[in-house]
C-alpha cells in the first residue's frame, strides 16, 4: 500500500470554494479547464486558479509488462473539498479530486515580496478501470517540488505554454494556466506576469528546437518549387545511472515520421532532450522527452535462446505527441510486439545506417548512427558491438565476390599448369 501524504485540515466549509468547469480546447488531450476560486470564512477570495492538466502514467501489468495510461479531468465528478486559504500552521492549498479516487494539490509559500508553489502532490488509484490489468491495485502518491518561479505579490501568473513535471513513472502536464495565490482584499489582480516560454515563442502551440518538414506522398501534388532536402537529425548520447553506476547507454539520431493529416518528418534535437527511465536485470526502459511535448519510450527485454545463452532486444516503443504537428491530432501510440536490435547480453548493438521502427501505420521512427546497451554496462563504456545485418551484408558481399574471383584465378592457374605439364610430357615421349 502506498503511503499517502497528510492533507492539511480545511479551514472553510465545502461550500466556501467555488469550482467552475469549463469545456477546454482539445489542443493536447481531451481534458477540461478547471477554474477554482478559493474563499475564506468571510467569503473573500484567497486563491484563484484556472488551468488545464493531464497525466501520463506508466504502470506494471499482471504479465510484468509496462503500459501507459492517461488520466484527464472530465466535466463530472470533480470536487474541491480540501482547498483551503491556510492559517499560521498550514500553507494555502489548492486541491481537486476527480475520477475514481484521484486527487491533485499544490500548496503555496510567500515572502514579503513574492509567492510561489511549493509541493505538488498527486494520488492516482490503480483500481480505476483505466488500469484494468495493473499488477498492483490501490492508491499511489507521488510528491514533487514545484518548479514555478517566484511571482510578485498582487500579480497573476499566466502561462499558455505546455509545461510538464516528471516524477517516478508519472508525467504531469499543465497549460493555459492563470493563477494568483495570496489574493489581496479578495480581488484578483489586473497585473500579469507571463511565463518565459510564452515570451520566447510566437504562439503557444509552437514547439521550439524541433525541425518539421513536410513529406510529399504519391497521392499529393508535387510542389511547384524545389523543397529543401530533409536533414538527418543530430546524434545524441544518452545514459541512465543506478546510484553512481551507469546502467544504460544509448547513442542515436532520431526522426519521427508522422502521417496523419499531412505527413511530416520531425527531428528530435538532443540539445533540448532530457532522459529518464529505469534499469533492471531483464527489463530496462529509456524515456526521452524533447521540449516537454514529445515522449519516446524504448523498452528492452532479455530472452534465453539456449541453456547458456541470453540476448537482449527492443521489445516495445511508446510515443506521446502532446501538441499537434501541422494540424494533426495529438497522438499516443505504441508497439509492444517488437523483436529488433537483437544481440548477445553483455554486448552492445550498433547500426550506423538508417533503420525504421514501425510503431503504427501513422507513426514510424527513423534511427541513425545507432548504438545501444541497456544491460551490463561496465566502467561507463560500451561493450563490444555487434553490427546490424545490413552493415554485415555490406562486408559479406565484397568478401564473397573476392573469394569467388580468387577461386576462379586458382582454377585458371591449375588448368594452365596441367596443360603445360601435358605438353612437356608429350615432348619427352617424341624422343
CSV table of N, CA, C and O in Angstrom, one decimal, residues 71 108 114 230:
chain,number,residue,atom,x,y,z
A,71,UNK,N,-4.8,10.0,-17.7
A,71,UNK,CA,-5.9,10.5,-16.9
A,71,UNK,C,-6.1,11.9,-17.3
A,71,UNK,O,-5.2,12.8,-17.2
A,108,UNK,N,1.3,26.7,-1.3
A,108,UNK,CA,2.0,27.9,-1.7
A,108,UNK,C,2.7,28.5,-0.5
A,108,UNK,O,2.3,28.4,0.7
A,114,UNK,N,7.1,38.1,-2.8
A,114,UNK,CA,6.7,37.2,-3.8
A,114,UNK,C,6.0,36.0,-3.2
A,114,UNK,O,6.0,35.8,-2.0
A,230,UNK,N,15.4,16.9,-46.5
A,230,UNK,CA,15.4,16.7,-45.1
A,230,UNK,C,16.7,16.4,-44.5
A,230,UNK,O,17.4,15.5,-45.0
